PDB file of C-alpha atoms in Angstrom:
ATOM      1  CA  MET L  28     -10.643  -0.340 -15.283  1.00 47.00           C
ATOM      2  CA  ALA L  29     -12.763  -2.180 -17.761  1.00 48.00           C
ATOM      3  CA  LEU L  30     -13.147  -0.750 -21.239  1.00 48.00           C
ATOM      4  CA  VAL L  31     -15.710  -0.687 -23.980  1.00 46.00           C
ATOM      5  CA  THR L  32     -14.473   0.485 -27.365  1.00 44.00           C
ATOM      6  CA  THR L  33     -15.901   1.051 -30.761  1.00 41.00           C
ATOM      7  CA  THR L  34     -13.340  -1.366 -32.181  1.00 40.00           C
ATOM      8  CA  LEU L  35     -16.153  -3.890 -31.873  1.00 42.00           C
ATOM      9  CA  ILE L  36     -17.515  -2.223 -34.998  1.00 41.00           C
ATOM     10  CA  ALA L  37     -15.648  -2.221 -38.310  1.00 40.00           C
ATOM     11  CA  PRO L  38     -13.647   1.028 -38.628  1.00 43.00           C
ATOM     12  CA  LEU L  39     -14.306   3.636 -41.297  1.00 44.00           C
ATOM     13  CA  ALA L  40     -11.582   4.479 -43.765  1.00 43.00           C
ATOM     14  CA  HIS L  41     -10.998   7.991 -42.398  1.00 55.00           C
ATOM     15  CA  ALA L  42      -9.503   8.761 -38.999  1.00 76.00           C
ATOM     16  CA  GLU L  43     -11.974   9.270 -36.181  1.00 89.00           C
ATOM     17  CA  ASP L  44     -11.566  11.494 -33.131  1.00 95.00           C
ATOM     18  CA  LYS L  45     -10.596   9.321 -30.196  1.00 97.00           C
ATOM     19  CA  VAL L  46     -12.618  10.119 -27.089  1.00 98.00           C
ATOM     20  CA  ILE L  47     -12.472   8.696 -23.557  1.00 98.00           C
ATOM     21  CA  PHE L  48     -15.657   8.952 -21.498  1.00 98.00           C
ATOM     22  CA  LEU L  49     -15.549   8.030 -17.801  1.00 98.00           C
ATOM     23  CA  THR L  50     -18.784   7.019 -16.065  1.00 97.00           C
ATOM     24  CA  SER L  51     -19.539   7.580 -12.385  1.00 94.00           C
ATOM     25  CA  TRP L  52     -19.887   3.937 -11.304  1.00 93.00           C
ATOM     26  CA  TYR L  53     -19.920   0.330 -12.482  1.00 95.00           C
ATOM     27  CA  ALA L  54     -21.844  -0.297 -15.716  1.00 96.00           C
ATOM     28  CA  GLN L  55     -25.603  -0.266 -15.192  1.00 96.00           C
ATOM     29  CA  ALA L  56     -28.862   0.713 -16.863  1.00 96.00           C
ATOM     30  CA  GLU L  57     -28.403   4.310 -15.720  1.00 95.00           C
ATOM     31  CA  HIS L  58     -25.387   4.507 -18.056  1.00 97.00           C
ATOM     32  CA  GLY L  59     -27.119   2.690 -20.891  1.00 97.00           C
ATOM     33  CA  GLY L  60     -27.299   5.512 -23.419  1.00 98.00           C
ATOM     34  CA  PHE L  61     -23.531   5.786 -23.650  1.00 98.00           C
ATOM     35  CA  TYR L  62     -23.067   2.039 -24.092  1.00 98.00           C
ATOM     36  CA  GLN L  63     -25.873   2.043 -26.655  1.00 98.00           C
ATOM     37  CA  ALA L  64     -24.133   4.784 -28.652  1.00 98.00           C
ATOM     38  CA  VAL L  65     -21.077   2.515 -28.827  1.00 98.00           C
ATOM     39  CA  ALA L  66     -22.982  -0.683 -29.566  1.00 98.00           C
ATOM     40  CA  LYS L  67     -25.216   0.803 -32.262  1.00 98.00           C
ATOM     41  CA  GLY L  68     -22.431   2.721 -34.000  1.00 98.00           C
ATOM     42  CA  ILE L  69     -23.952   6.122 -33.172  1.00 98.00           C
ATOM     43  CA  TYR L  70     -20.644   7.602 -32.041  1.00 98.00           C
ATOM     44  CA  LYS L  71     -19.017   6.184 -35.138  1.00 97.00           C
ATOM     45  CA  LYS L  72     -21.673   7.849 -37.301  1.00 97.00           C
ATOM     46  CA  TYR L  73     -20.460  11.173 -35.930  1.00 97.00           C
ATOM     47  CA  GLY L  74     -16.780  10.424 -36.540  1.00 97.00           C
ATOM     48  CA  LEU L  75     -15.954   9.439 -32.978  1.00 98.00           C
ATOM     49  CA  ASP L  76     -13.975   6.458 -31.675  1.00 98.00           C
ATOM     50  CA  VAL L  77     -15.287   6.391 -28.101  1.00 98.00           C
ATOM     51  CA  THR L  78     -13.909   4.379 -25.219  1.00 97.00           C
ATOM     52  CA  VAL L  79     -16.227   4.122 -22.213  1.00 98.00           C
ATOM     53  CA  LYS L  80     -14.407   3.548 -18.924  1.00 97.00           C
ATOM     54  CA  MET L  81     -16.259   2.500 -15.807  1.00 95.00           C
ATOM     55  CA  GLY L  82     -16.004   4.556 -12.664  1.00 93.00           C
ATOM     56  CA  GLY L  83     -16.083   3.105  -9.182  1.00 89.00           C
ATOM     57  CA  PRO L  84     -15.525   3.847  -5.497  1.00 86.00           C
ATOM     58  CA  GLN L  85     -11.773   4.354  -5.833  1.00 87.00           C
ATOM     59  CA  ILE L  86     -11.900   6.492  -8.976  1.00 91.00           C
ATOM     60  CA  ASN L  87     -11.892  10.301  -8.841  1.00 94.00           C
ATOM     61  CA  GLY L  88     -13.374  11.354 -12.158  1.00 95.00           C
ATOM     62  CA  MET L  89     -12.691  15.045 -11.710  1.00 95.00           C
ATOM     63  CA  GLN L  90      -8.996  14.406 -11.087  1.00 95.00           C
ATOM     64  CA  LEU L  91      -8.729  12.145 -14.129  1.00 97.00           C
ATOM     65  CA  LEU L  92     -10.489  14.742 -16.267  1.00 97.00           C
ATOM     66  CA  ALA L  93      -8.143  17.504 -15.108  1.00 96.00           C
ATOM     67  CA  ALA L  94      -5.154  15.224 -15.705  1.00 96.00           C
ATOM     68  CA  GLY L  95      -6.194  14.632 -19.311  1.00 96.00           C
ATOM     69  CA  GLN L  96      -6.941  10.935 -18.788  1.00 96.00           C
ATOM     70  CA  ALA L  97     -10.563  11.436 -19.863  1.00 98.00           C
ATOM     71  CA  ASP L  98     -12.122  13.817 -22.357  1.00 98.00           C
ATOM     72  CA  PHE L  99     -15.549  13.761 -20.707  1.00 98.00           C
ATOM     73  CA  ILE L 100     -16.872  12.423 -17.428  1.00 98.00           C
ATOM     74  CA  MET L 101     -20.327  11.678 -16.087  1.00 97.00           C
ATOM     75  CA  GLY L 102     -20.759  14.486 -13.612  1.00 96.00           C
ATOM     76  CA  TYR L 103     -22.942  15.934 -10.894  1.00 95.00           C
ATOM     77  CA  ASP L 104     -23.907  19.609 -10.646  1.00 97.00           C
ATOM     78  CA  LEU L 105     -22.892  20.074  -7.004  1.00 97.00           C
ATOM     79  CA  GLN L 106     -19.500  18.513  -7.702  1.00 96.00           C
ATOM     80  CA  VAL L 107     -18.923  20.781 -10.708  1.00 98.00           C
ATOM     81  CA  LEU L 108     -19.964  23.935  -8.853  1.00 98.00           C
ATOM     82  CA  SER L 109     -17.599  23.043  -5.999  1.00 97.00           C
ATOM     83  CA  ALA L 110     -14.799  22.481  -8.502  1.00 97.00           C
ATOM     84  CA  VAL L 111     -15.460  25.871 -10.121  1.00 98.00           C
ATOM     85  CA  GLU L 112     -15.349  27.482  -6.673  1.00 98.00           C
ATOM     86  CA  LYS L 113     -11.868  25.994  -6.280  1.00 97.00           C
ATOM     87  CA  GLY L 114     -10.778  27.386  -9.650  1.00 97.00           C
ATOM     88  CA  MET L 115     -10.968  24.205 -11.728  1.00 97.00           C
ATOM     89  CA  PRO L 116     -11.808  25.046 -15.384  1.00 98.00           C
ATOM     90  CA  VAL L 117     -14.531  22.405 -15.814  1.00 98.00           C
ATOM     91  CA  THR L 118     -17.890  22.849 -17.509  1.00 98.00           C
ATOM     92  CA  THR L 119     -21.086  20.823 -17.916  1.00 98.00           C
ATOM     93  CA  VAL L 120     -22.101  20.633 -21.591  1.00 98.00           C
ATOM     94  CA  ALA L 121     -25.249  18.460 -21.464  1.00 98.00           C
ATOM     95  CA  THR L 122     -27.367  16.310 -19.192  1.00 98.00           C
ATOM     96  CA  SER L 123     -28.605  12.771 -19.670  1.00 98.00           C
ATOM     97  CA  PHE L 124     -31.430  13.195 -17.171  1.00 98.00           C
ATOM     98  CA  GLN L 125     -33.668  16.097 -16.244  1.00 98.00           C
ATOM     99  CA  LYS L 126     -33.803  14.661 -12.721  1.00 97.00           C
ATOM    100  CA  ASP L 127     -31.103  13.539 -10.337  1.00 97.00           C
ATOM    101  CA  LEU L 128     -31.665   9.881  -9.470  1.00 96.00           C
ATOM    102  CA  GLN L 129     -31.103  10.212  -5.716  1.00 96.00           C
ATOM    103  CA  GLY L 130     -34.076   9.392  -3.547  1.00 97.00           C
ATOM    104  CA  MET L 131     -35.360   7.806  -0.345  1.00 97.00           C
ATOM    105  CA  MET L 132     -36.678   4.281   0.178  1.00 97.00           C
ATOM    106  CA  THR L 133     -39.223   3.917   2.972  1.00 97.00           C
ATOM    107  CA  HIS L 134     -41.540   1.267   4.283  1.00 96.00           C
ATOM    108  CA  GLU L 135     -44.969   1.282   2.667  1.00 94.00           C
ATOM    109  CA  ASN L 136     -46.662   3.143   5.544  1.00 92.00           C
ATOM    110  CA  VAL L 137     -44.748   6.340   4.651  1.00 95.00           C
ATOM    111  CA  LYS L 138     -46.717   8.291   2.072  1.00 94.00           C
ATOM    112  CA  SER L 139     -44.423  11.272   1.399  1.00 95.00           C
ATOM    113  CA  LEU L 140     -41.062  12.782   2.302  1.00 95.00           C
ATOM    114  CA  ALA L 141     -42.927  15.083   4.686  1.00 93.00           C
ATOM    115  CA  ASP L 142     -43.879  12.005   6.751  1.00 91.00           C
ATOM    116  CA  MET L 143     -40.266  11.344   7.698  1.00 87.00           C
ATOM    117  CA  LYS L 144     -40.015  13.521  10.792  1.00 79.00           C
ATOM    118  CA  GLY L 145     -38.891  11.456  13.748  1.00 82.00           C
ATOM    119  CA  LYS L 146     -37.875   8.439  11.701  1.00 93.00           C
ATOM    120  CA  THR L 147     -34.321   7.172  11.433  1.00 96.00           C
ATOM    121  CA  ILE L 148     -32.663   7.958   8.106  1.00 96.00           C
ATOM    122  CA  LEU L 149     -29.705   5.903   6.881  1.00 97.00           C
ATOM    123  CA  ALA L 150     -27.424   8.082   4.755  1.00 96.00           C
ATOM    124  CA  GLY L 151     -23.923   7.849   3.341  1.00 93.00           C
ATOM    125  CA  SER L 152     -21.222  10.370   4.216  1.00 90.00           C
ATOM    126  CA  THR L 153     -21.661  12.371   1.004  1.00 91.00           C
ATOM    127  CA  ALA L 154     -25.324  13.035   1.839  1.00 94.00           C
ATOM    128  CA  HIS L 155     -24.287  15.732   4.324  1.00 93.00           C
ATOM    129  CA  ALA L 156     -22.751  17.753   1.484  1.00 93.00           C
ATOM    130  CA  THR L 157     -25.504  17.136  -1.067  1.00 95.00           C
ATOM    131  CA  TRP L 158     -29.166  16.238  -0.561  1.00 96.00           C
ATOM    132  CA  LEU L 159     -29.483  16.030   3.227  1.00 95.00           C
ATOM    133  CA  PRO L 160     -29.228  19.804   3.810  1.00 96.00           C
ATOM    134  CA  TRP L 161     -31.931  20.264   1.171  1.00 96.00           C
ATOM    135  CA  LEU L 162     -34.265  17.854   2.994  1.00 94.00           C
ATOM    136  CA  GLU L 163     -33.511  19.476   6.330  1.00 93.00           C
ATOM    137  CA  ALA L 164     -34.390  22.913   4.962  1.00 94.00           C
ATOM    138  CA  LYS L 165     -37.505  21.748   3.137  1.00 94.00           C
ATOM    139  CA  TYR L 166     -39.005  19.295   5.640  1.00 93.00           C
ATOM    140  CA  GLY L 167     -37.365  20.059   8.964  1.00 92.00           C
ATOM    141  CA  TYR L 168     -35.340  16.868   9.221  1.00 92.00           C
ATOM    142  CA  THR L 169     -32.561  16.994  11.817  1.00 90.00           C
ATOM    143  CA  ASP L 170     -29.062  15.536  12.049  1.00 89.00           C
ATOM    144  CA  ALA L 171     -30.242  13.608  15.119  1.00 93.00           C
ATOM    145  CA  GLN L 172     -32.339  11.413  12.790  1.00 94.00           C
ATOM    146  CA  VAL L 173     -29.405  10.406  10.620  1.00 95.00           C
ATOM    147  CA  ARG L 174     -27.379   7.227  10.980  1.00 96.00           C
ATOM    148  CA  ALA L 175     -24.652   5.874   8.717  1.00 95.00           C
ATOM    149  CA  TYR L 176     -25.716   3.831   5.722  1.00 94.00           C
ATOM    150  CA  THR L 177     -23.340   0.878   5.337  1.00 90.00           C
ATOM    151  CA  PHE L 178     -24.867  -0.361   2.053  1.00 88.00           C
ATOM    152  CA  ASN L 179     -26.401  -3.260   3.963  1.00 91.00           C
ATOM    153  CA  LEU L 180     -30.210  -3.360   3.793  1.00 94.00           C
ATOM    154  CA  GLN L 181     -30.699  -5.511   6.883  1.00 95.00           C
ATOM    155  CA  PRO L 182     -31.194  -2.553   9.283  1.00 95.00           C
ATOM    156  CA  PHE L 183     -33.919  -1.251   6.973  1.00 96.00           C
ATOM    157  CA  PHE L 184     -35.576  -4.665   6.699  1.00 95.00           C
ATOM    158  CA  ALA L 185     -35.502  -5.140  10.471  1.00 95.00           C
ATOM    159  CA  ASP L 186     -37.005  -1.798  11.557  1.00 95.00           C
ATOM    160  CA  PRO L 187     -40.226  -0.311  10.108  1.00 93.00           C
ATOM    161  CA  ASN L 188     -39.193   3.066  11.525  1.00 94.00           C
ATOM    162  CA  VAL L 189     -36.096   3.253   9.303  1.00 96.00           C
ATOM    163  CA  ALA L 190     -35.811   4.900   5.893  1.00 96.00           C
ATOM    164  CA  GLN L 191     -32.697   5.093   3.769  1.00 96.00           C
ATOM    165  CA  GLN L 192     -31.087   6.695   0.773  1.00 96.00           C
ATOM    166  CA  ALA L 193     -31.677   4.808  -2.465  1.00 95.00           C
ATOM    167  CA  TYR L 194     -31.457   4.879  -6.220  1.00 94.00           C
ATOM    168  CA  PRO L 195     -34.566   3.805  -8.119  1.00 93.00           C
ATOM    169  CA  SER L 196     -33.128   0.631  -9.627  1.00 88.00           C
ATOM    170  CA  SER L 197     -30.854  -0.485  -6.793  1.00 91.00           C
ATOM    171  CA  GLU L 198     -32.129  -0.692  -3.205  1.00 93.00           C
ATOM    172  CA  PRO L 199     -35.843  -0.941  -4.159  1.00 94.00           C
ATOM    173  CA  PHE L 200     -34.945  -3.815  -6.476  1.00 94.00           C
ATOM    174  CA  GLN L 201     -33.134  -5.597  -3.644  1.00 93.00           C
ATOM    175  CA  ALA L 202     -36.100  -5.012  -1.339  1.00 94.00           C
ATOM    176  CA  MET L 203     -38.465  -6.399  -3.967  1.00 93.00           C
ATOM    177  CA  LYS L 204     -36.294  -9.519  -4.271  1.00 92.00           C
ATOM    178  CA  GLY L 205     -36.495  -9.856  -0.484  1.00 92.00           C
ATOM    179  CA  ASN L 206     -40.304  -9.547  -0.558  1.00 94.00           C
ATOM    180  CA  VAL L 207     -40.226  -6.333   1.471  1.00 94.00           C
ATOM    181  CA  LYS L 208     -42.820  -3.764   0.376  1.00 95.00           C
ATOM    182  CA  THR L 209     -41.439  -0.254   0.032  1.00 96.00           C
ATOM    183  CA  ASN L 210     -42.101   3.206  -1.332  1.00 96.00           C
ATOM    184  CA  PHE L 211     -39.521   5.223  -3.222  1.00 96.00           C
ATOM    185  CA  PHE L 212     -39.474   9.021  -3.354  1.00 97.00           C
ATOM    186  CA  LEU L 213     -37.305  10.738  -5.957  1.00 97.00           C
ATOM    187  CA  PHE L 214     -36.000  13.973  -4.460  1.00 97.00           C
ATOM    188  CA  ALA L 215     -36.243  15.705  -7.839  1.00 97.00           C
ATOM    189  CA  ASP L 216     -39.999  15.213  -7.845  1.00 95.00           C
ATOM    190  CA  ASP L 217     -40.135  17.305  -4.667  1.00 95.00           C
ATOM    191  CA  GLY L 218     -37.958  20.043  -6.137  1.00 96.00           C
ATOM    192  CA  TYR L 219     -34.341  18.936  -5.612  1.00 97.00           C
ATOM    193  CA  PRO L 220     -32.738  20.930  -8.436  1.00 97.00           C
ATOM    194  CA  PRO L 221     -29.582  19.191  -9.773  1.00 98.00           C
ATOM    195  CA  TYR L 222     -29.570  17.412 -13.117  1.00 98.00           C
ATOM    196  CA  GLY L 223     -28.590  13.741 -13.341  1.00 96.00           C
ATOM    197  CA  SER L 224     -25.721  11.973 -15.137  1.00 96.00           C
ATOM    198  CA  THR L 225     -24.387  15.078 -16.829  1.00 98.00           C
ATOM    199  CA  ILE L 226     -21.588  15.319 -19.390  1.00 98.00           C
ATOM    200  CA  VAL L 227     -18.639  17.355 -18.095  1.00 98.00           C
ATOM    201  CA  THR L 228     -15.437  18.421 -19.834  1.00 98.00           C
ATOM    202  CA  MET L 229     -12.584  20.896 -19.486  1.00 98.00           C
ATOM    203  CA  GLN L 230     -13.040  24.443 -20.736  1.00 97.00           C
ATOM    204  CA  LYS L 231      -9.906  23.919 -22.837  1.00 97.00           C
ATOM    205  CA  THR L 232     -11.629  21.076 -24.692  1.00 98.00           C
ATOM    206  CA  ILE L 233     -14.531  23.380 -25.511  1.00 98.00           C
ATOM    207  CA  MET L 234     -12.143  26.030 -26.818  1.00 98.00           C
ATOM    208  CA  ASP L 235      -9.866  23.685 -28.760  1.00 97.00           C
ATOM    209  CA  LYS L 236     -12.363  21.087 -30.035  1.00 97.00           C
ATOM    210  CA  PRO L 237     -15.859  22.608 -30.106  1.00 97.00           C
ATOM    211  CA  ASP L 238     -16.922  20.515 -33.087  1.00 97.00           C
ATOM    212  CA  MET L 239     -15.936  17.315 -31.299  1.00 97.00           C
ATOM    213  CA  VAL L 240     -17.951  18.391 -28.260  1.00 98.00           C
ATOM    214  CA  VAL L 241     -20.974  19.067 -30.502  1.00 97.00           C
ATOM    215  CA  ARG L 242     -20.737  15.598 -32.013  1.00 98.00           C
ATOM    216  CA  PHE L 243     -20.170  13.811 -28.711  1.00 98.00           C
ATOM    217  CA  VAL L 244     -23.145  15.502 -27.074  1.00 98.00           C
ATOM    218  CA  LYS L 245     -25.449  14.849 -30.018  1.00 98.00           C
ATOM    219  CA  ALA L 246     -24.403  11.198 -30.349  1.00 98.00           C
ATOM    220  CA  SER L 247     -24.745  10.587 -26.603  1.00 98.00           C
ATOM    221  CA  ILE L 248     -28.274  11.995 -26.443  1.00 98.00           C
ATOM    222  CA  GLU L 249     -29.211   9.984 -29.539  1.00 98.00           C
ATOM    223  CA  GLY L 250     -27.761   6.967 -27.730  1.00 98.00           C
ATOM    224  CA  TRP L 251     -30.092   7.585 -24.807  1.00 98.00           C
ATOM    225  CA  LYS L 252     -33.133   7.896 -27.042  1.00 98.00           C
ATOM    226  CA  SER L 253     -32.168   4.653 -28.787  1.00 98.00           C
ATOM    227  CA  TYR L 254     -31.482   2.840 -25.503  1.00 98.00           C
ATOM    228  CA  LEU L 255     -34.833   3.670 -23.955  1.00 98.00           C
ATOM    229  CA  ALA L 256     -36.584   2.570 -27.160  1.00 97.00           C
ATOM    230  CA  ASP L 257     -34.790  -0.809 -27.274  1.00 98.00           C
ATOM    231  CA  PRO L 258     -31.909  -1.369 -24.820  1.00 98.00           C
ATOM    232  CA  THR L 259     -30.827  -4.776 -26.134  1.00 98.00           C
ATOM    233  CA  ALA L 260     -27.536  -3.717 -27.734  1.00 98.00           C
ATOM    234  CA  GLY L 261     -26.426  -1.494 -24.882  1.00 98.00           C
ATOM    235  CA  ASN L 262     -27.349  -4.110 -22.303  1.00 98.00           C
ATOM    236  CA  GLU L 263     -24.995  -6.641 -23.862  1.00 97.00           C
ATOM    237  CA  LEU L 264     -22.073  -4.260 -23.344  1.00 97.00           C
ATOM    238  CA  ILE L 265     -23.216  -3.410 -19.812  1.00 97.00           C
ATOM    239  CA  LYS L 266     -23.272  -7.091 -18.860  1.00 97.00           C
ATOM    240  CA  LYS L 267     -19.907  -7.668 -20.487  1.00 97.00           C
ATOM    241  CA  GLU L 268     -18.345  -4.838 -18.492  1.00 96.00           C
ATOM    242  CA  ASN L 269     -20.165  -5.635 -15.245  1.00 96.00           C
ATOM    243  CA  PRO L 270     -21.031  -9.349 -15.039  1.00 96.00           C
ATOM    244  CA  LYS L 271     -22.808  -8.777 -11.707  1.00 93.00           C
ATOM    245  CA  MET L 272     -25.503  -6.834 -13.558  1.00 94.00           C
ATOM    246  CA  ASP L 273     -28.099  -9.363 -14.711  1.00 92.00           C
ATOM    247  CA  ASP L 274     -31.006  -9.039 -17.143  1.00 95.00           C
ATOM    248  CA  GLU L 275     -33.645  -8.705 -14.433  1.00 95.00           C
ATOM    249  CA  GLN L 276     -31.984  -5.791 -12.656  1.00 94.00           C
ATOM    250  CA  ILE L 277     -31.197  -3.981 -15.905  1.00 96.00           C
ATOM    251  CA  ALA L 278     -34.805  -4.380 -17.048  1.00 96.00           C
ATOM    252  CA  TYR L 279     -36.001  -3.046 -13.696  1.00 96.00           C
ATOM    253  CA  GLY L 280     -33.680  -0.042 -14.067  1.00 96.00           C
ATOM    254  CA  VAL L 281     -34.927   0.767 -17.562  1.00 97.00           C
ATOM    255  CA  LYS L 282     -38.533   0.418 -16.405  1.00 97.00           C
ATOM    256  CA  ARG L 283     -37.998   2.800 -13.492  1.00 96.00           C
ATOM    257  CA  MET L 284     -36.203   5.406 -15.633  1.00 96.00           C
ATOM    258  CA  LYS L 285     -39.176   5.411 -17.983  1.00 97.00           C
ATOM    259  CA  GLU L 286     -41.714   5.601 -15.164  1.00 96.00           C
ATOM    260  CA  LEU L 287     -39.903   8.470 -13.473  1.00 96.00           C
ATOM    261  CA  LYS L 288     -39.422  10.246 -16.836  1.00 97.00           C
ATOM    262  CA  VAL L 289     -35.853  11.153 -15.983  1.00 97.00           C
ATOM    263  CA  PHE L 290     -34.805  11.435 -19.653  1.00 97.00           C
ATOM    264  CA  ASP L 291     -37.910  12.833 -21.283  1.00 96.00           C
ATOM    265  CA  GLY L 292     -39.657  14.725 -18.490  1.00 96.00           C
ATOM    266  CA  GLY L 293     -39.439  18.358 -17.405  1.00 95.00           C
ATOM    267  CA  ASP L 294     -37.900  20.765 -19.913  1.00 96.00           C
ATOM    268  CA  ALA L 295     -36.893  17.893 -22.217  1.00 97.00           C
ATOM    269  CA  ALA L 296     -40.525  17.277 -23.126  1.00 96.00           C
ATOM    270  CA  LYS L 297     -40.768  20.736 -24.713  1.00 95.00           C
ATOM    271  CA  LEU L 298     -37.184  21.713 -25.528  1.00 96.00           C
ATOM    272  CA  GLY L 299     -35.616  18.349 -26.356  1.00 96.00           C
ATOM    273  CA  ALA L 300     -33.535  15.755 -24.542  1.00 97.00           C
ATOM    274  CA  GLY L 301     -30.237  16.802 -23.002  1.00 97.00           C
ATOM    275  CA  VAL L 302     -31.351  20.402 -22.508  1.00 98.00           C
ATOM    276  CA  MET L 303     -30.298  22.505 -19.518  1.00 98.00           C
ATOM    277  CA  THR L 304     -31.578  25.911 -18.429  1.00 97.00           C
ATOM    278  CA  ASP L 305     -30.082  28.873 -16.603  1.00 97.00           C
ATOM    279  CA  ALA L 306     -33.011  28.797 -14.167  1.00 97.00           C
ATOM    280  CA  ARG L 307     -32.285  25.246 -13.012  1.00 97.00           C
ATOM    281  CA  TRP L 308     -28.590  25.922 -12.532  1.00 98.00           C
ATOM    282  CA  GLU L 309     -29.408  29.061 -10.564  1.00 98.00           C
ATOM    283  CA  GLN L 310     -31.694  27.010  -8.292  1.00 98.00           C
ATOM    284  CA  THR L 311     -28.837  24.595  -7.563  1.00 98.00           C
ATOM    285  CA  TYR L 312     -26.412  27.473  -6.950  1.00 98.00           C
ATOM    286  CA  LYS L 313     -28.837  29.165  -4.535  1.00 98.00           C
ATOM    287  CA  PHE L 314     -29.486  25.921  -2.673  1.00 97.00           C
ATOM    288  CA  MET L 315     -25.774  25.281  -2.208  1.00 97.00           C
ATOM    289  CA  VAL L 316     -25.141  28.823  -0.977  1.00 98.00           C
ATOM    290  CA  SER L 317     -28.070  28.688   1.457  1.00 97.00           C
ATOM    291  CA  ALA L 318     -26.833  25.337   2.806  1.00 96.00           C
ATOM    292  CA  GLY L 319     -23.289  26.605   3.281  1.00 96.00           C
ATOM    293  CA  LEU L 320     -21.972  24.280   0.584  1.00 97.00           C
ATOM    294  CA  LEU L 321     -20.759  27.023  -1.772  1.00 98.00           C
ATOM    295  CA  LYS L 322     -19.418  30.567  -1.440  1.00 98.00           C
ATOM    296  CA  SER L 323     -21.921  33.133  -2.708  1.00 98.00           C
ATOM    297  CA  ASP L 324     -19.300  34.860  -4.872  1.00 98.00           C
ATOM    298  CA  THR L 325     -18.639  31.693  -6.903  1.00 98.00           C
ATOM    299  CA  ASP L 326     -18.982  32.387 -10.628  1.00 97.00           C
ATOM    300  CA  TRP L 327     -21.635  29.686 -10.972  1.00 98.00           C
ATOM    301  CA  LYS L 328     -22.266  30.317 -14.672  1.00 98.00           C
ATOM    302  CA  LYS L 329     -18.826  28.854 -15.405  1.00 98.00           C
ATOM    303  CA  ALA L 330     -20.139  25.476 -14.253  1.00 98.00           C
ATOM    304  CA  TYR L 331     -22.199  24.929 -17.387  1.00 98.00           C
ATOM    305  CA  THR L 332     -22.945  26.097 -20.907  1.00 98.00           C
ATOM    306  CA  THR L 333     -26.143  25.646 -22.884  1.00 97.00           C
ATOM    307  CA  ARG L 334     -24.498  26.241 -26.274  1.00 97.00           C
ATOM    308  CA  PHE L 335     -24.263  22.531 -27.099  1.00 97.00           C
ATOM    309  CA  VAL L 336     -27.847  21.612 -26.166  1.00 97.00           C
ATOM    310  CA  LYS L 337     -30.045  24.634 -26.829  1.00 93.00           C
ATOM    311  CA  ASP L 338     -30.452  23.824 -30.524  1.00 92.00           C
ATOM    312  CA  LEU L 339     -30.240  20.018 -30.355  1.00 92.00           C
ATOM    313  CA  LYS L 340     -33.999  19.517 -30.518  1.00 91.00           C
ATOM    314  CA  ILE L 341     -33.777  15.743 -30.073  1.00 93.00           C
ATOM    315  CA  MET L 342     -37.351  15.176 -29.034  1.00 92.00           C
ATOM    316  CA  PRO L 343     -37.711  12.192 -26.702  1.00 86.00           C
TER     317      PRO L 343
END
């Protein structure tokens, strides 16, 4: 796995807390705040020596976290709730985004998610345990509409009756490069409740090193605010870690995050960036239970804590 470390910056005289943070995928704009916090010395300012490790398709972040090979991982609410159901002592301590970045790319004749009845939907295997049941309940989609998404856009390009799962800066960017006009619908804007790119750690870390958790959360959210103001420094590290990520795609990703207000929208606009609420977590819990994705007796409040973000007041 590729690494980014704060050794790029001259060390302070005193010892810093060493922290390993594991992202969910290859380095990209959607991870930019963490790379920015390294590049701009924000972690260092808070006494942290942070190593950012890239995730990827063969990397199980939850397993590495439980095994002590990472101090924090970039998480996903449904994943954390499922882990809590299984008895794993993991907890979400902050969120990068007020909105999950999952959405649907359609051809330009589709004007809303409600217009998708009868159309073919290309979806990956994990969709059946995450957002697809939510769409089925909300809009009446059926399993008969769904076909496997192979991460090849040619079926979408070839058939105007096909829609597919997408992230705002990935598939729509590829379609734009191919001169195919599309619409993109972020599920969160229609009420899909999970947060996006959360910060997850073990409950033992919270008990043993609460001050370190405070500093890591604060520095990370400051990193996001800095990145969205001027991403230059973070982008250099992203490109170093993932040479396939070029300037044009990163710029497109930053632009879309700003347009969709994933960092500074929702509760963040009033309560500050990184904030989470009991109400949102309860919505996600209730959705999962109703969809048969979670047992109703799961102690869902173990999946998160607001103690590290409620008083942050980092206004975006």
